[in-house]
C-alpha positions as CSV (number, residue, x, y, z in Angstrom):
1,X,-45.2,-41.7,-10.1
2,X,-45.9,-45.3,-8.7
3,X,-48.5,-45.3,-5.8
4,X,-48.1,-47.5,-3.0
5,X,-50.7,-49.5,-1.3
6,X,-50.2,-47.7,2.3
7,X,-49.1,-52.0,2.9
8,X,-46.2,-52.3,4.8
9,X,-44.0,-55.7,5.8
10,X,-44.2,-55.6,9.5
11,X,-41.0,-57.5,9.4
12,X,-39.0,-55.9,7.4
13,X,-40.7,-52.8,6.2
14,X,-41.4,-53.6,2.9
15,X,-43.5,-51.8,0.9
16,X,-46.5,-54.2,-0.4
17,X,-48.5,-54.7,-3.5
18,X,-52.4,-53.6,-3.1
19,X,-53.2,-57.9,-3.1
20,X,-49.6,-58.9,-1.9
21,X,-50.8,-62.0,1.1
22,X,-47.0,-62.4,1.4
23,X,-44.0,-60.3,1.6
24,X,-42.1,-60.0,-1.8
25,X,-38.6,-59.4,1.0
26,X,-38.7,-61.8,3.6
27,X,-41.2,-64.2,2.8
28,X,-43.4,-63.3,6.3
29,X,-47.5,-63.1,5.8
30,X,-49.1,-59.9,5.7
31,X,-51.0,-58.7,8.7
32,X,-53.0,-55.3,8.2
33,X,-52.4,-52.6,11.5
34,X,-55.0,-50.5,12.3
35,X,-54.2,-46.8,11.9
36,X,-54.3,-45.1,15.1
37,X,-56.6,-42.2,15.6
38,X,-56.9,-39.4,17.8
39,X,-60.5,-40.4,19.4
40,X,-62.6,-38.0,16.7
41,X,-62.7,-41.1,13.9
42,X,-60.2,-39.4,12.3
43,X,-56.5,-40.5,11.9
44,X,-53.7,-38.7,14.1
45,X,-51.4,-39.2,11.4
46,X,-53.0,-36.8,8.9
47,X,-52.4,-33.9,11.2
48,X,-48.9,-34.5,11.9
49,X,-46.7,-31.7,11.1
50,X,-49.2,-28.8,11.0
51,X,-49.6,-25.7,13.3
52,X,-52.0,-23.3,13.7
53,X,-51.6,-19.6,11.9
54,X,-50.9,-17.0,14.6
55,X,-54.5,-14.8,15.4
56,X,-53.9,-10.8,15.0
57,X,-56.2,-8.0,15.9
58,X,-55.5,-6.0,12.4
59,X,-58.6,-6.4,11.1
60,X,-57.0,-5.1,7.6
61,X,-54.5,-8.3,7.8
62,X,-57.4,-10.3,9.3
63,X,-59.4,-9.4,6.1
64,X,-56.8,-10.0,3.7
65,X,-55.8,-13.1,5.1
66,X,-59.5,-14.6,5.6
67,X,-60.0,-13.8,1.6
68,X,-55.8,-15.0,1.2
69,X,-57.1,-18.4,3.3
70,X,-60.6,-18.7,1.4
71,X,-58.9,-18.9,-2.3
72,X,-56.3,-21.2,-0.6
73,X,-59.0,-23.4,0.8
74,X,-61.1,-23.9,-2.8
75,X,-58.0,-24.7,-4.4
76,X,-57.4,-27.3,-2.8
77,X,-60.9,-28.3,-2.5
78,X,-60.3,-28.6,-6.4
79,X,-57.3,-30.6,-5.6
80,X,-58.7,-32.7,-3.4
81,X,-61.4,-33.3,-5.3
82,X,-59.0,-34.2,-8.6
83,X,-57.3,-36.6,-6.4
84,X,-60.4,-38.1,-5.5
85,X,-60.9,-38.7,-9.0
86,X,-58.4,-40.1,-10.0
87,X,-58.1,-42.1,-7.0
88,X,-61.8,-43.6,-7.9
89,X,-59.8,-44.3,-11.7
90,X,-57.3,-46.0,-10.9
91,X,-57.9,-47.5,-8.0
92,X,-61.6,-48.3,-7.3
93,X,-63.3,-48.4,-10.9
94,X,-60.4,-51.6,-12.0
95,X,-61.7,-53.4,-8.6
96,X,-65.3,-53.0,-9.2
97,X,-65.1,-54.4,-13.0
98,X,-62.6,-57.0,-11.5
99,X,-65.1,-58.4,-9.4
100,X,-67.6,-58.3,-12.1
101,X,-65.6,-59.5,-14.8
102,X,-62.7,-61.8,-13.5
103,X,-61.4,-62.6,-17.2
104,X,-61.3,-58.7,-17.8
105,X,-58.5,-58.2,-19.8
106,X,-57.0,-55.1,-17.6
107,X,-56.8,-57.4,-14.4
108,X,-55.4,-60.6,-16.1
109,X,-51.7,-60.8,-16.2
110,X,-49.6,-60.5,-20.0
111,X,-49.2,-63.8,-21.4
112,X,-45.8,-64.2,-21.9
113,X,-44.5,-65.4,-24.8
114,X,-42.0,-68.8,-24.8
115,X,-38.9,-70.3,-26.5
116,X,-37.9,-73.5,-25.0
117,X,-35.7,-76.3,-26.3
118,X,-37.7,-79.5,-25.3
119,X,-35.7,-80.6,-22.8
120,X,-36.1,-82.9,-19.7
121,X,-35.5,-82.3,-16.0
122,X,-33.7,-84.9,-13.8
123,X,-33.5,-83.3,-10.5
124,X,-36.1,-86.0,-8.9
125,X,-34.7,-89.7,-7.7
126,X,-38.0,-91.0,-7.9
127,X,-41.4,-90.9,-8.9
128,X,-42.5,-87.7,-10.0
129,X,-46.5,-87.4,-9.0
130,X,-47.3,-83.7,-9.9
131,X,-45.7,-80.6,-12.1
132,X,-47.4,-77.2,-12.1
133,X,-46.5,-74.3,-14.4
134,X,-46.4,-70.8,-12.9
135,X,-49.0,-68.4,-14.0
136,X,-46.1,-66.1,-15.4
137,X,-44.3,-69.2,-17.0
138,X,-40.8,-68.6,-15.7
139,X,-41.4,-71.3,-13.5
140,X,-42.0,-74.8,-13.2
141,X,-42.3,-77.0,-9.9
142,X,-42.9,-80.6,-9.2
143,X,-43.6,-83.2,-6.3
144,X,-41.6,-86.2,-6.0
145,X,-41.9,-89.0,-3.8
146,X,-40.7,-92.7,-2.8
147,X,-38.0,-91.2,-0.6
148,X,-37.8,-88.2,-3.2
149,X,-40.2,-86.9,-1.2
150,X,-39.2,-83.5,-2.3
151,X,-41.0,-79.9,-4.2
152,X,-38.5,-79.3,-7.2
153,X,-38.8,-75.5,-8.6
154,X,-36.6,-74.4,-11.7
155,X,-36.4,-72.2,-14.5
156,X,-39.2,-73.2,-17.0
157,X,-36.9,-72.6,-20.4
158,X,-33.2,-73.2,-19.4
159,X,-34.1,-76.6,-17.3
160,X,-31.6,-75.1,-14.1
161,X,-32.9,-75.7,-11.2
162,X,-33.8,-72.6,-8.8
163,X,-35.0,-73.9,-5.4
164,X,-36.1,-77.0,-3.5
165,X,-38.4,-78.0,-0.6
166,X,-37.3,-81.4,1.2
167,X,-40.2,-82.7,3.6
168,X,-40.1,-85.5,5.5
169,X,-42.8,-87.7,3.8
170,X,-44.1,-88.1,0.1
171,X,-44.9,-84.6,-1.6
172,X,-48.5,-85.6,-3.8
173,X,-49.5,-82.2,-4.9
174,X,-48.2,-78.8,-5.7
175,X,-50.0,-75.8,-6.6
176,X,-48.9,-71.6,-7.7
177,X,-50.3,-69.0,-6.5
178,X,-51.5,-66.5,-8.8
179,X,-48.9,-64.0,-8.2
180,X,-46.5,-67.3,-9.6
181,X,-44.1,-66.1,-6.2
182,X,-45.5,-69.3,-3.8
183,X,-46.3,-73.1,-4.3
184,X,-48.2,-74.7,-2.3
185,X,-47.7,-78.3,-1.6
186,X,-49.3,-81.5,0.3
187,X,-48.5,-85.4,1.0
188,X,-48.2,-88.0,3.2
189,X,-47.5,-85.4,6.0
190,X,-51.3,-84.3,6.2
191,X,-50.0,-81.2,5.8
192,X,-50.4,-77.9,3.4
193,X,-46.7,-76.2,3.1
194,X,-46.7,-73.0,1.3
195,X,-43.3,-72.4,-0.2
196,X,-41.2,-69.4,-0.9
197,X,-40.8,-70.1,-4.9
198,X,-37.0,-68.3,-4.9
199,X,-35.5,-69.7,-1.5
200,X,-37.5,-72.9,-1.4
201,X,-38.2,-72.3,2.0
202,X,-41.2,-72.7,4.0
203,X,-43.6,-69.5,4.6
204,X,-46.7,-71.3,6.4
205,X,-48.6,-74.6,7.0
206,X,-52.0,-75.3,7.3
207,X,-53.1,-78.3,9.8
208,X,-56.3,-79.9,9.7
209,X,-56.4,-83.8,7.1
210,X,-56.3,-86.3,9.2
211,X,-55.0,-88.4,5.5
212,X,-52.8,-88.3,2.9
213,X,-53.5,-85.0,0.5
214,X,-53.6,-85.6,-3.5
215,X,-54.6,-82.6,-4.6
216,X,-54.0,-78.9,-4.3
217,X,-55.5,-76.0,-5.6
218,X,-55.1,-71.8,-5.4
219,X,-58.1,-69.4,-5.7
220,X,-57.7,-67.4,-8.7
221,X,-57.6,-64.4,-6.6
222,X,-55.2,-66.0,-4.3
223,X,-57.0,-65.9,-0.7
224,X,-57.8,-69.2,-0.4
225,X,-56.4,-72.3,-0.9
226,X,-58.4,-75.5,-1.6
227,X,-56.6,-79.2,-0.8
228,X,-58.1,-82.8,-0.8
229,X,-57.0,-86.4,-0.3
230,X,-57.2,-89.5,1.2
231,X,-60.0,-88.5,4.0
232,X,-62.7,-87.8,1.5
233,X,-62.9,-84.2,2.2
234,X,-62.1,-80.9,0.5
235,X,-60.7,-78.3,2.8
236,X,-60.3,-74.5,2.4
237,X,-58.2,-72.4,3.8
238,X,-57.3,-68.9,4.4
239,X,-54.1,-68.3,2.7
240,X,-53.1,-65.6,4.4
241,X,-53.2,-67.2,8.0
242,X,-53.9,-70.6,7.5
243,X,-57.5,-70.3,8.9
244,X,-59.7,-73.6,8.2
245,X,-62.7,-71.6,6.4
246,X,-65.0,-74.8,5.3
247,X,-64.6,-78.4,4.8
248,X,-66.6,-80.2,2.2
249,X,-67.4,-83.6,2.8
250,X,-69.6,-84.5,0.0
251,X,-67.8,-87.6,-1.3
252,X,-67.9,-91.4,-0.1
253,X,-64.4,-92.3,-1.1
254,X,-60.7,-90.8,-1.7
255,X,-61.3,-87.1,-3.1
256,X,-58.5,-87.1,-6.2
257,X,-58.4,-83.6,-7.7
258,X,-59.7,-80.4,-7.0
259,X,-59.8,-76.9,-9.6
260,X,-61.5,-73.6,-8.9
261,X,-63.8,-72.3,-11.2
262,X,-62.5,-69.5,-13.8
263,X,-64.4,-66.7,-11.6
264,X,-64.2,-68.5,-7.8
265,X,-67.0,-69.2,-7.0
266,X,-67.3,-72.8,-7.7
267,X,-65.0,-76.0,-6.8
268,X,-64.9,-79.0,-8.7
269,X,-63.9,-82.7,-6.7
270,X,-63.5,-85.9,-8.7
271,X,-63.1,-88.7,-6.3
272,X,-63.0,-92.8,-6.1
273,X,-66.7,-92.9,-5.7
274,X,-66.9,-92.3,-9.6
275,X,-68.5,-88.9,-9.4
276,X,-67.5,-85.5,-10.2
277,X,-69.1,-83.3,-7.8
278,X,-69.5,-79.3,-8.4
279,X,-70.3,-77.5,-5.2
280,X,-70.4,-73.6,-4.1
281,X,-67.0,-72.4,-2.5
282,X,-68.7,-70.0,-0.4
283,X,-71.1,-71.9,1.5
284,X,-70.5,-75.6,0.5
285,X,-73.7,-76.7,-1.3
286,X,-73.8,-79.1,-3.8
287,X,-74.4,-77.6,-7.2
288,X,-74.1,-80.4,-9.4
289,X,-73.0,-84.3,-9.2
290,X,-71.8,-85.8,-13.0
291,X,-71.9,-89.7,-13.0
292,X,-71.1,-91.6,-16.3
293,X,-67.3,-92.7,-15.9
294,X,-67.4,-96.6,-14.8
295,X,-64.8,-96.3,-12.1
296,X,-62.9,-94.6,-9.9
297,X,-62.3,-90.6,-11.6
298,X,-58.8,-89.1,-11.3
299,X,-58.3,-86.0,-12.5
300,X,-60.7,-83.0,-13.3
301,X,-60.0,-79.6,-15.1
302,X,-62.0,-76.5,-16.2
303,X,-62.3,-74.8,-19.3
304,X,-60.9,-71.6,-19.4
305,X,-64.4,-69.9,-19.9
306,X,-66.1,-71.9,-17.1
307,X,-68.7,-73.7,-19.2
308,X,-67.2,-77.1,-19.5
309,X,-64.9,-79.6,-17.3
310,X,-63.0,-82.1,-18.7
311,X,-62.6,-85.2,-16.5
312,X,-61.0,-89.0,-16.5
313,X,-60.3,-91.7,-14.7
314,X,-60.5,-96.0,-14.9
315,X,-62.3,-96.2,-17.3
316,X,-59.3,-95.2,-19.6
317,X,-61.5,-92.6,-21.4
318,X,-61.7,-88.3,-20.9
319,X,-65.2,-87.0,-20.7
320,X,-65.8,-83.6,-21.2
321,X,-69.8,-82.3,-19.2
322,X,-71.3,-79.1,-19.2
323,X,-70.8,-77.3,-16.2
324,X,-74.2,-75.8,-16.1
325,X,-76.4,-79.2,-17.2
326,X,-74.0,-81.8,-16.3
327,X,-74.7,-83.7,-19.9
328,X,-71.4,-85.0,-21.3
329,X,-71.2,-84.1,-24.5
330,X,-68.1,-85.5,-25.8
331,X,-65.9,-88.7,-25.3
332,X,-62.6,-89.3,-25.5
333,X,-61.3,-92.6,-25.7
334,X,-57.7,-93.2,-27.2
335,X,-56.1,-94.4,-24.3
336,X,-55.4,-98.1,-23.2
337,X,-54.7,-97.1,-19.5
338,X,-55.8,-95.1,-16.5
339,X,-56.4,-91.3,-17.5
340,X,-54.7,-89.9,-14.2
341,X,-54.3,-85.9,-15.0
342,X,-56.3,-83.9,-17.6
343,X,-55.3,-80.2,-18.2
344,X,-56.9,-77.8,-20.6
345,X,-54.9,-75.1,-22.6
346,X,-55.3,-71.5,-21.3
347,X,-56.6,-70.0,-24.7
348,X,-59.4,-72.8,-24.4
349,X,-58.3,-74.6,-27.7
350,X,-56.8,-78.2,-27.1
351,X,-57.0,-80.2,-24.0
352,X,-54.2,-82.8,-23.1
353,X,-54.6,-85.9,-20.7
354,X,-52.0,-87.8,-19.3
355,X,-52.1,-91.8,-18.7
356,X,-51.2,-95.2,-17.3
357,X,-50.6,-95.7,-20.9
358,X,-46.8,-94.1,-20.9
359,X,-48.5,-91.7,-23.4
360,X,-49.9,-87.7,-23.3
361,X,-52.8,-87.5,-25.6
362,X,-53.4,-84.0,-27.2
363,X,-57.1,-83.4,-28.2
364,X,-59.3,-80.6,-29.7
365,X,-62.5,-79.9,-27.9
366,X,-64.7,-81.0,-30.5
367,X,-63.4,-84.3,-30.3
368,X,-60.4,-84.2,-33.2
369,X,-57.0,-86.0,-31.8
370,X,-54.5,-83.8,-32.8
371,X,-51.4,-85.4,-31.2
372,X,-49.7,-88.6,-29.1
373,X,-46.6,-88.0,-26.8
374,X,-44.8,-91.4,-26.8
375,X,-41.3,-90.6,-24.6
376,X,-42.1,-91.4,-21.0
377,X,-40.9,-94.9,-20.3
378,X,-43.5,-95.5,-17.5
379,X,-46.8,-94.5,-16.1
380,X,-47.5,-90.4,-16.8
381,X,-48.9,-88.8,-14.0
382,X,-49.3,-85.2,-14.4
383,X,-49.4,-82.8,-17.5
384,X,-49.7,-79.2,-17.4
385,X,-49.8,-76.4,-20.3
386,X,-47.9,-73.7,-20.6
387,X,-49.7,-69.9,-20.0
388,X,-49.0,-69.3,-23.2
389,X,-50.6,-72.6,-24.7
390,X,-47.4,-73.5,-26.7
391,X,-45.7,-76.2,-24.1
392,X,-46.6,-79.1,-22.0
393,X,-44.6,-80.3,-18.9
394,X,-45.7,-83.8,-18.0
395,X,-44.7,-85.7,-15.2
396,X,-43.5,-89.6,-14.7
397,X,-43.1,-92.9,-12.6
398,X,-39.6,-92.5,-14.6
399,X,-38.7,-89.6,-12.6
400,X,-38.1,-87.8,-15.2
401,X,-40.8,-84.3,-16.2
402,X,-40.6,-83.5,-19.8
403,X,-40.7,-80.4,-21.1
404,X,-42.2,-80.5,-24.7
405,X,-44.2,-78.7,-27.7
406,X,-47.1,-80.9,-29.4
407,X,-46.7,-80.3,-33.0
């Protein structure tokens, strides 16, 4: 029997998952109702439909009832206290390791397994500036600009396209939530719009850049969002209202890309000023700053186990530090253009960076290229794995997003 969260879609009655911010129906944000009581601390609703036993005078019946009501009663102590039990199983045991453990294997979804044709998408008229693959890789969506200006979101191994978003200015950035039913998206509108990823419609937008945004991102447990751009700050949000939580304004210059530590707790910012900054989500502080690129730094990505970040920029080359001392400990340096997105594959394994360069460049970790991408015809912007670590999907100023398998 399936148990239900006691969550319910105030506007259309849904029933909702335990971690649902959103309603699976209608698309409407989830706002928990207090259950009303009856003034003793106890909720009225537990004592609906239950009367009182009739007294008697027989003391006979009285006896045999009181002995009748006192076996009743320990049984269901016994019940009660089996459901309790359970309840602490299934229910509050997998939340305590979750917070403990976020890459426990019981509260990380199946990685599902792919068989694409490399194909390519069309369904952008112009530059294509981001592509983000959904968690549960049915999905792919992209941000296109240049009077695109427009969040494309299709089916990750046919190519057809599902939904779209059309906004009224240039759509930078796009980002899934974990739950792979929302993307989040930002541009020239200052805004964050968080999409319906099956209707393509808008659920909620979040107010507060006074620039351009370049970059978004989604906590891994999906309450917050993260966004950057143009007016050198990092901005959280509540995703489930739209509630400004903290802005970080560590950087001197444009703030370029933004990722969420494996666990939450940390944000990494690379930015013009030619730093990549690490900095505690919860209260702001600066952690670490990693200088060494000589220029401006563009794009930024963890490693799936936290302990290393993966960065580029100007200086054409990919740098990968360590998260804890900041020491760089490996080079990259095969490109003969910009490195403007770096994305690392989910089982940790090979790391792929796009470029000014018209190229994708696949790399081992330890420094071994494994594999060149050649079939853009102009300036890649974006490249992102898929969660099973087979793919790549990388974006293009020839509007075009490939979808592809480095051999």
């Amino acid at each position: 029997m399936i148990q239900t969260s006691g969550r319910v879609c105030a506007n259309c009655g849904t029933a909702l998952a335990p971690n649902a911010t959103f309603c699976s129906n209608c698309g409407k944000p989830y706002y928990p109702t207090p259950i009303p009581h009856n003034g003793s601390g106890v909720a009225s609703q537990a004592y609906a439909g239950y009367n009182t036993v009739p007294s008697t005078n027989t003391p006979g019946v009285l006896r045999k009832r009181s002995r009748t009501g006192l076996i009743i009663t320990i049984i269901c102590m016994f019940l009660l206290l089996a459901i309790i039990g359970g309840g602490l199983v299934v229910f509050v045991i997998p939340r305590f390791q979750h917070s403990n453990s976020t890459t426990s294997k019981s509260n990380m979804p199946a990685v599902p397994q792919l068989t694409i044709k490399p194909y390519t998408y069309t369904g952008h008229t112009s530059v294509v500036w981001q592509v983000a693959w959904s968690p549960n890789g049915k999905l792919i969506a992209s941000s296109g600009g240049l009077n695109d200006d427009s969040v494309q979101i299709w089916n990750a191994e046919t190519g057809k396209k599902q939904a779209s978003f059309q906004d009224y200015a240039i759509v930078n950035a796009v980002a899934w939530s974990p739950d792979s039913k929302y993307v989040a998206s930002g541009g020239n509108s200052y805004t964050v719009d968080v999409i319906n990823a099956t209707s393509g419609d808008r659920v909620i937008s979040y107010k507060g850049h006074k620039d351009a945004i370049l970059s978004i991102a989604w906590s891994p447990d999906g309450k917050y969002i993260a966004s950057a751009g143009y007016d050198k700050t990092v901005q959280i949000w509540n995703a489930l209202t739209g509630d400004p939580i903290r802005t970080y304004q560590g950087h001197t210059n444009y703030v370029t890309s933004i990722a969420w530590s494996p666990d939450g707790k940390l944000i990494a910012s690379a930015s013009y000023d030619g730093t990549v900054q690490i900095w505690n989500a919860s209260n702001g502080s600066l952690a670490q700053t990693y200088k060494g690129h000589n220029g401006r730094v563009y794009a930024l990505a963890w490693s799936p186990d936290g302990k290393q970040i993966a960065s580029g920029g100007d200086d054409q080359t990919v740098r990968i530090w360590n998260a804890q001392t900041g020491q760089t400990s490996t080079v990259f340096s095969q490109h003969k253009g910009s490195v403007s997105s770096i994305a690392w594959s989910p089982d940790g394994k090979r790391i792929a960076s796009a470029s000014y360069d018209k190229t994708v460049q696949v790399w081992d970790p330890n420094k071994t290229h494994v594999y060149a991408y050649t079939a853009h015809t102009d300036y890649v912007y974006s490249v992102v794995w898929s969660p099973d670590s087979q793919y790549i999907a990388s974006a293009s100023a020839d509007h075009t997003v490939h979808v592809w398998k480095p051999e």
